[in-house]
Amino acid sequence: MITEFSQGSTILVDKPFKWTSFDAVNKLRWHLRKRIGVKKLKVGHAGTLDPLATGLLVICIGKHTKLIEGLTSDAKTYTGTFLLGKTTPSYDLETAYNSENPTDSISPEQLEEMRLSFLGVQQQVPPLFSAKQIDGKRAYDYARAGIEKELKSNTVEITGFKIDASRFPEIDFEISCSKGTYIRSIAHDFGQKLGCGATLIALRRTKSGAYDVKDSKTVDEWIAFIEEQPL
């Protein structure tokens, strides 16, 4: 029954491209409130996905919102693509390319050495185009206003990093990492260390803790499911 959602539910959503995580939460909350017939309903997500990323968004409803903090701490797995030889200020395609460098001299051995160098516990500086708080404002607010701010590094752990260079200079990857890891920063740092720069051009979250995107539904599929539930 539909009332079971408000009593406490955790659902898996495949977030669409160019939607914010809050877009998905707000859309589902609106339909749930309408179907249940309540004015207020707690709905939240366990780990933000950038608008240009797709994939697994764990959404908690009702009493299950108390689980969000613990679920956010879960390890994550991502797949996607780096483009070597080009950079952007945001480290992804939110902003236009601002530099281009040759990649002809990069060998498979260098790529493997670089991959191995990212495994383990390390310090990572978040992108300025991120939701990190600086003096009470989001970092991306400063970035979009052209104001330079220094971000503190965070301790993260990369537990798995696979790469496929068969489409070089595009590098397809799968990364398993701790919470708070920015894949855009890995792309940026990967390119910096190679001396050619890099941009994250595709990103998809496939796992969060015990949850897998294979078990998720799209937003539209969840809305249809909600509308089908008996009152």
mmCIF file of C-alpha atoms in Angstrom:
data_model
loop_
_atom_site.group_PDB
_atom_site.id
_atom_site.type_symbol
_atom_site.label_atom_id
_atom_site.label_comp_id
_atom_site.label_asym_id
_atom_site.label_seq_id
_atom_site.Cartn_x
_atom_site.Cartn_y
_atom_site.Cartn_z
ATOM 1 C CA MET A 1 0.000 0.000 0.000
ATOM 2 C CA ILE A 2 1.087 3.582 -0.647
ATOM 3 C CA THR A 3 1.114 4.444 3.073
ATOM 4 C CA GLU A 4 4.030 2.043 3.539
ATOM 5 C CA PHE A 5 6.232 4.595 1.768
ATOM 6 C CA SER A 6 5.613 7.266 4.400
ATOM 7 C CA GLN A 7 6.126 4.784 7.241
ATOM 8 C CA GLY A 8 9.652 4.161 5.999
ATOM 9 C CA SER A 9 11.128 3.147 2.666
ATOM 10 C CA THR A 10 14.456 3.169 0.830
ATOM 11 C CA ILE A 11 14.271 3.203 -2.958
ATOM 12 C CA LEU A 12 16.944 3.054 -5.657
ATOM 13 C CA VAL A 13 16.717 5.619 -8.444
ATOM 14 C CA ASP A 14 18.704 5.832 -11.673
ATOM 15 C CA LYS A 15 19.256 9.598 -11.802
ATOM 16 C CA PRO A 16 18.858 11.125 -15.262
ATOM 17 C CA PHE A 17 21.547 13.150 -17.033
ATOM 18 C CA LYS A 18 21.455 16.889 -16.206
ATOM 19 C CA TRP A 19 19.121 16.419 -13.220
ATOM 20 C CA THR A 20 20.378 17.456 -9.802
ATOM 21 C CA SER A 21 19.967 14.970 -6.979
ATOM 22 C CA PHE A 22 17.434 17.360 -5.435
ATOM 23 C CA ASP A 23 15.452 17.404 -8.699
ATOM 24 C CA ALA A 24 14.909 13.655 -8.309
ATOM 25 C CA VAL A 25 14.042 13.951 -4.613
ATOM 26 C CA ASN A 26 11.601 16.824 -5.172
ATOM 27 C CA LYS A 27 9.846 15.117 -8.095
ATOM 28 C CA LEU A 28 9.291 11.907 -6.140
ATOM 29 C CA ARG A 29 8.295 13.764 -2.959
ATOM 30 C CA TRP A 30 5.629 15.725 -4.875
ATOM 31 C CA HIS A 31 4.071 12.568 -6.317
ATOM 32 C CA LEU A 32 4.226 10.716 -2.998
ATOM 33 C CA ARG A 33 2.586 13.577 -1.088
ATOM 34 C CA LYS A 34 -0.138 13.850 -3.714
ATOM 35 C CA ARG A 35 -0.829 10.119 -3.745
ATOM 36 C CA ILE A 36 -0.734 9.689 0.039
ATOM 37 C CA GLY A 37 -2.666 12.902 0.642
ATOM 38 C CA VAL A 38 -0.284 14.603 3.078
ATOM 39 C CA LYS A 39 1.199 18.095 3.112
ATOM 40 C CA LYS A 40 4.560 17.091 4.558
ATOM 41 C CA LEU A 41 6.736 14.066 3.895
ATOM 42 C CA LYS A 42 10.421 13.585 4.670
ATOM 43 C CA VAL A 43 12.391 12.509 1.602
ATOM 44 C CA GLY A 44 16.173 12.720 1.187
ATOM 45 C CA HIS A 45 19.084 11.150 -0.659
ATOM 46 C CA ALA A 46 22.199 9.407 0.609
ATOM 47 C CA GLY A 47 24.981 10.961 -1.460
ATOM 48 C CA THR A 48 24.841 13.721 -4.076
ATOM 49 C CA LEU A 49 25.425 13.066 -7.761
ATOM 50 C CA ASP A 50 26.541 15.931 -10.024
ATOM 51 C CA PRO A 51 24.007 17.013 -12.668
ATOM 52 C CA LEU A 52 26.238 15.659 -15.470
ATOM 53 C CA ALA A 53 26.461 12.249 -13.775
ATOM 54 C CA THR A 54 23.890 9.481 -14.029
ATOM 55 C CA GLY A 55 23.281 6.389 -11.968
ATOM 56 C CA LEU A 56 22.484 5.191 -8.507
ATOM 57 C CA LEU A 57 20.787 7.576 -6.119
ATOM 58 C CA VAL A 58 19.666 6.035 -2.824
ATOM 59 C CA ILE A 59 16.520 7.863 -1.681
ATOM 60 C CA CYS A 60 15.085 7.474 1.823
ATOM 61 C CA ILE A 61 11.449 8.188 2.669
ATOM 62 C CA GLY A 62 9.696 8.759 6.001
ATOM 63 C CA LYS A 63 11.401 7.133 8.994
ATOM 64 C CA HIS A 64 14.144 5.802 6.740
ATOM 65 C CA THR A 65 15.548 9.343 6.445
ATOM 66 C CA LYS A 66 17.205 8.580 9.790
ATOM 67 C CA LEU A 67 19.405 6.107 7.890
ATOM 68 C CA ILE A 68 20.795 8.726 5.489
ATOM 69 C CA GLU A 69 23.911 9.620 7.472
ATOM 70 C CA GLY A 70 25.012 5.996 7.667
ATOM 71 C CA LEU A 71 24.205 5.277 4.018
ATOM 72 C CA THR A 72 26.096 8.373 2.868
ATOM 73 C CA SER A 73 29.228 6.934 4.516
ATOM 74 C CA ASP A 74 29.112 3.809 2.330
ATOM 75 C CA ALA A 75 31.797 3.170 -0.290
ATOM 76 C CA LYS A 76 30.858 3.972 -3.887
ATOM 77 C CA THR A 77 31.709 2.571 -7.330
ATOM 78 C CA TYR A 78 31.734 4.651 -10.516
ATOM 79 C CA THR A 79 32.315 4.067 -14.211
ATOM 80 C CA GLY A 80 33.035 6.713 -16.802
ATOM 81 C CA THR A 81 35.560 8.305 -19.131
ATOM 82 C CA PHE A 82 38.499 10.719 -18.866
ATOM 83 C CA LEU A 83 39.615 12.665 -21.942
ATOM 84 C CA LEU A 84 43.378 13.200 -21.875
ATOM 85 C CA GLY A 85 44.894 16.322 -23.415
ATOM 86 C CA LYS A 86 42.123 18.798 -22.633
ATOM 87 C CA THR A 87 41.139 20.622 -19.434
ATOM 88 C CA THR A 88 38.236 22.711 -18.160
ATOM 89 C CA PRO A 89 37.983 24.910 -15.023
ATOM 90 C CA SER A 90 35.315 22.586 -13.569
ATOM 91 C CA TYR A 91 37.283 19.397 -14.424
ATOM 92 C CA ASP A 92 34.202 18.191 -16.370
ATOM 93 C CA LEU A 93 31.968 19.407 -19.208
ATOM 94 C CA GLU A 94 30.069 21.979 -17.122
ATOM 95 C CA THR A 95 32.559 24.554 -18.408
ATOM 96 C CA ALA A 96 34.301 24.953 -21.787
ATOM 97 C CA TYR A 97 37.743 23.586 -22.588
ATOM 98 C CA ASN A 98 40.466 26.071 -21.686
ATOM 99 C CA SER A 99 43.640 24.193 -22.682
ATOM 100 C CA GLU A 100 44.767 21.518 -25.109
ATOM 101 C CA ASN A 101 47.993 19.533 -24.984
ATOM 102 C CA PRO A 102 49.528 16.690 -27.019
ATOM 103 C CA THR A 103 49.139 13.098 -25.787
ATOM 104 C CA ASP A 104 51.227 11.269 -28.430
ATOM 105 C CA SER A 105 54.141 10.543 -26.109
ATOM 106 C CA ILE A 106 52.079 8.846 -23.379
ATOM 107 C CA SER A 107 52.779 5.106 -23.250
ATOM 108 C CA PRO A 108 50.685 2.213 -21.884
ATOM 109 C CA GLU A 109 53.348 1.755 -19.217
ATOM 110 C CA GLN A 110 52.869 5.362 -18.047
ATOM 111 C CA LEU A 111 49.124 4.872 -17.863
ATOM 112 C CA GLU A 112 49.548 1.740 -15.759
ATOM 113 C CA GLU A 113 52.034 3.465 -13.456
ATOM 114 C CA MET A 114 49.596 6.336 -13.044
ATOM 115 C CA ARG A 115 46.687 3.999 -12.301
ATOM 116 C CA LEU A 116 48.634 2.243 -9.561
ATOM 117 C CA SER A 117 49.687 5.573 -8.013
ATOM 118 C CA PHE A 118 46.077 6.430 -7.183
ATOM 119 C CA LEU A 119 45.344 3.292 -5.167
ATOM 120 C CA GLY A 120 45.191 3.587 -1.380
ATOM 121 C CA VAL A 121 44.658 6.359 1.164
ATOM 122 C CA GLN A 122 45.539 9.859 -0.005
ATOM 123 C CA GLN A 123 44.796 13.558 0.285
ATOM 124 C CA GLN A 124 42.470 14.987 -2.363
ATOM 125 C CA VAL A 125 41.557 18.610 -3.051
ATOM 126 C CA PRO A 126 37.887 18.971 -4.139
ATOM 127 C CA PRO A 127 37.108 20.884 -7.355
ATOM 128 C CA LEU A 128 36.248 24.554 -6.884
ATOM 129 C CA PHE A 129 33.127 23.789 -8.951
ATOM 130 C CA SER A 130 31.703 21.622 -6.156
ATOM 131 C CA ALA A 131 29.121 21.792 -3.377
ATOM 132 C CA LYS A 132 31.758 22.078 -0.638
ATOM 133 C CA GLN A 133 31.012 24.809 1.894
ATOM 134 C CA ILE A 134 33.404 27.781 2.116
ATOM 135 C CA ASP A 135 32.485 30.520 4.604
ATOM 136 C CA GLY A 136 28.827 29.494 4.480
ATOM 137 C CA LYS A 137 28.562 29.399 0.685
ATOM 138 C CA ARG A 138 28.910 26.619 -1.868
ATOM 139 C CA ALA A 139 32.292 26.523 -3.598
ATOM 140 C CA TYR A 140 30.639 26.590 -7.033
ATOM 141 C CA ASP A 141 28.998 29.945 -6.197
ATOM 142 C CA TYR A 142 32.453 31.498 -5.859
ATOM 143 C CA ALA A 143 33.730 29.683 -8.959
ATOM 144 C CA ARG A 144 30.842 30.845 -11.135
ATOM 145 C CA ALA A 145 31.405 34.408 -9.911
ATOM 146 C CA GLY A 146 35.078 34.188 -10.888
ATOM 147 C CA ILE A 147 36.259 34.383 -7.265
ATOM 148 C CA GLU A 148 39.246 32.191 -6.396
ATOM 149 C CA LYS A 149 39.039 30.351 -3.088
ATOM 150 C CA GLU A 150 41.333 27.757 -1.554
ATOM 151 C CA LEU A 151 39.765 24.422 -0.682
ATOM 152 C CA LYS A 152 41.166 22.182 2.041
ATOM 153 C CA SER A 153 42.165 18.653 1.106
ATOM 154 C CA ASN A 154 40.225 15.626 2.336
ATOM 155 C CA THR A 155 41.451 12.137 3.193
ATOM 156 C CA VAL A 156 39.995 9.620 0.719
ATOM 157 C CA GLU A 157 40.721 6.021 -0.213
ATOM 158 C CA ILE A 158 40.715 4.475 -3.673
ATOM 159 C CA THR A 159 40.231 0.720 -3.249
ATOM 160 C CA GLY A 160 39.864 -0.165 -6.924
ATOM 161 C CA PHE A 161 40.881 1.548 -10.168
ATOM 162 C CA LYS A 162 40.577 -0.156 -13.569
ATOM 163 C CA ILE A 163 41.304 1.583 -16.869
ATOM 164 C CA ASP A 164 40.765 0.754 -20.545
ATOM 165 C CA ALA A 165 42.808 2.814 -23.013
ATOM 166 C CA SER A 166 41.510 1.133 -26.182
ATOM 167 C CA ARG A 167 39.844 4.448 -27.176
ATOM 168 C CA PHE A 168 42.901 6.600 -26.298
ATOM 169 C CA PRO A 169 43.036 9.550 -25.612
ATOM 170 C CA GLU A 170 39.717 8.680 -23.976
ATOM 171 C CA ILE A 171 40.308 6.494 -20.916
ATOM 172 C CA ASP A 172 37.375 4.424 -19.698
ATOM 173 C CA PHE A 173 37.498 3.556 -16.003
ATOM 174 C CA GLU A 174 35.893 1.885 -13.021
ATOM 175 C CA ILE A 175 36.722 3.331 -9.605
ATOM 176 C CA SER A 176 35.752 2.088 -6.146
ATOM 177 C CA CYS A 177 36.319 4.657 -3.423
ATOM 178 C CA SER A 178 35.417 5.994 0.004
ATOM 179 C CA LYS A 179 32.754 8.618 0.632
ATOM 180 C CA GLY A 180 33.683 12.172 -0.257
ATOM 181 C CA THR A 181 35.876 11.196 -3.217
ATOM 182 C CA TYR A 182 35.583 13.473 -6.242
ATOM 183 C CA ILE A 183 36.026 11.573 -9.504
ATOM 184 C CA ARG A 184 36.497 14.908 -11.283
ATOM 185 C CA SER A 185 39.533 15.550 -9.092
ATOM 186 C CA ILE A 186 40.930 12.117 -9.954
ATOM 187 C CA ALA A 187 40.523 12.952 -13.663
ATOM 188 C CA HIS A 188 42.211 16.320 -13.165
ATOM 189 C CA ASP A 189 45.075 14.924 -11.084
ATOM 190 C CA PHE A 190 45.558 11.982 -13.469
ATOM 191 C CA GLY A 191 46.042 14.409 -16.361
ATOM 192 C CA GLN A 192 48.239 16.763 -14.347
ATOM 193 C CA LYS A 193 50.609 13.973 -13.374
ATOM 194 C CA LEU A 194 50.862 12.865 -17.004
ATOM 195 C CA GLY A 195 51.626 16.454 -18.015
ATOM 196 C CA CYS A 196 48.802 16.707 -20.559
ATOM 197 C CA GLY A 197 45.734 17.514 -18.462
ATOM 198 C CA ALA A 198 42.432 15.640 -18.491
ATOM 199 C CA THR A 199 38.688 16.206 -18.270
ATOM 200 C CA LEU A 200 35.949 13.966 -16.935
ATOM 201 C CA ILE A 201 33.545 13.576 -19.872
ATOM 202 C CA ALA A 202 31.233 10.823 -18.560
ATOM 203 C CA LEU A 203 30.349 9.548 -15.077
ATOM 204 C CA ARG A 204 27.914 6.950 -13.746
ATOM 205 C CA ARG A 205 27.528 5.672 -10.177
ATOM 206 C CA THR A 206 26.930 1.933 -10.238
ATOM 207 C CA LYS A 207 27.140 0.977 -6.555
ATOM 208 C CA SER A 208 26.645 2.515 -3.119
ATOM 209 C CA GLY A 209 27.370 0.183 -0.232
ATOM 210 C CA ALA A 210 25.269 -2.951 -0.780
ATOM 211 C CA TYR A 211 23.050 -1.252 -3.375
ATOM 212 C CA ASP A 212 23.512 -1.684 -7.141
ATOM 213 C CA VAL A 213 22.155 0.451 -9.982
ATOM 214 C CA LYS A 214 20.990 -2.788 -11.648
ATOM 215 C CA ASP A 215 18.234 -2.906 -9.025
ATOM 216 C CA SER A 216 17.094 0.695 -9.541
ATOM 217 C CA LYS A 217 14.181 2.252 -11.410
ATOM 218 C CA THR A 218 14.079 5.497 -13.366
ATOM 219 C CA VAL A 219 12.178 8.458 -11.900
ATOM 220 C CA ASP A 220 9.331 7.876 -14.360
ATOM 221 C CA GLU A 221 9.175 4.182 -13.458
ATOM 222 C CA TRP A 222 8.944 5.046 -9.752
ATOM 223 C CA ILE A 223 6.193 7.593 -10.431
ATOM 224 C CA ALA A 224 4.207 4.976 -12.351
ATOM 225 C CA PHE A 225 4.754 2.516 -9.487
ATOM 226 C CA ILE A 226 3.560 5.094 -6.935
ATOM 227 C CA GLU A 227 0.422 5.831 -8.944
ATOM 228 C CA GLU A 228 -0.396 2.114 -9.156
ATOM 229 C CA GLN A 229 -0.264 1.533 -5.391
ATOM 230 C CA PRO A 230 -3.588 1.105 -3.572
ATOM 231 C CA LEU A 231 -4.478 3.713 -0.953
#
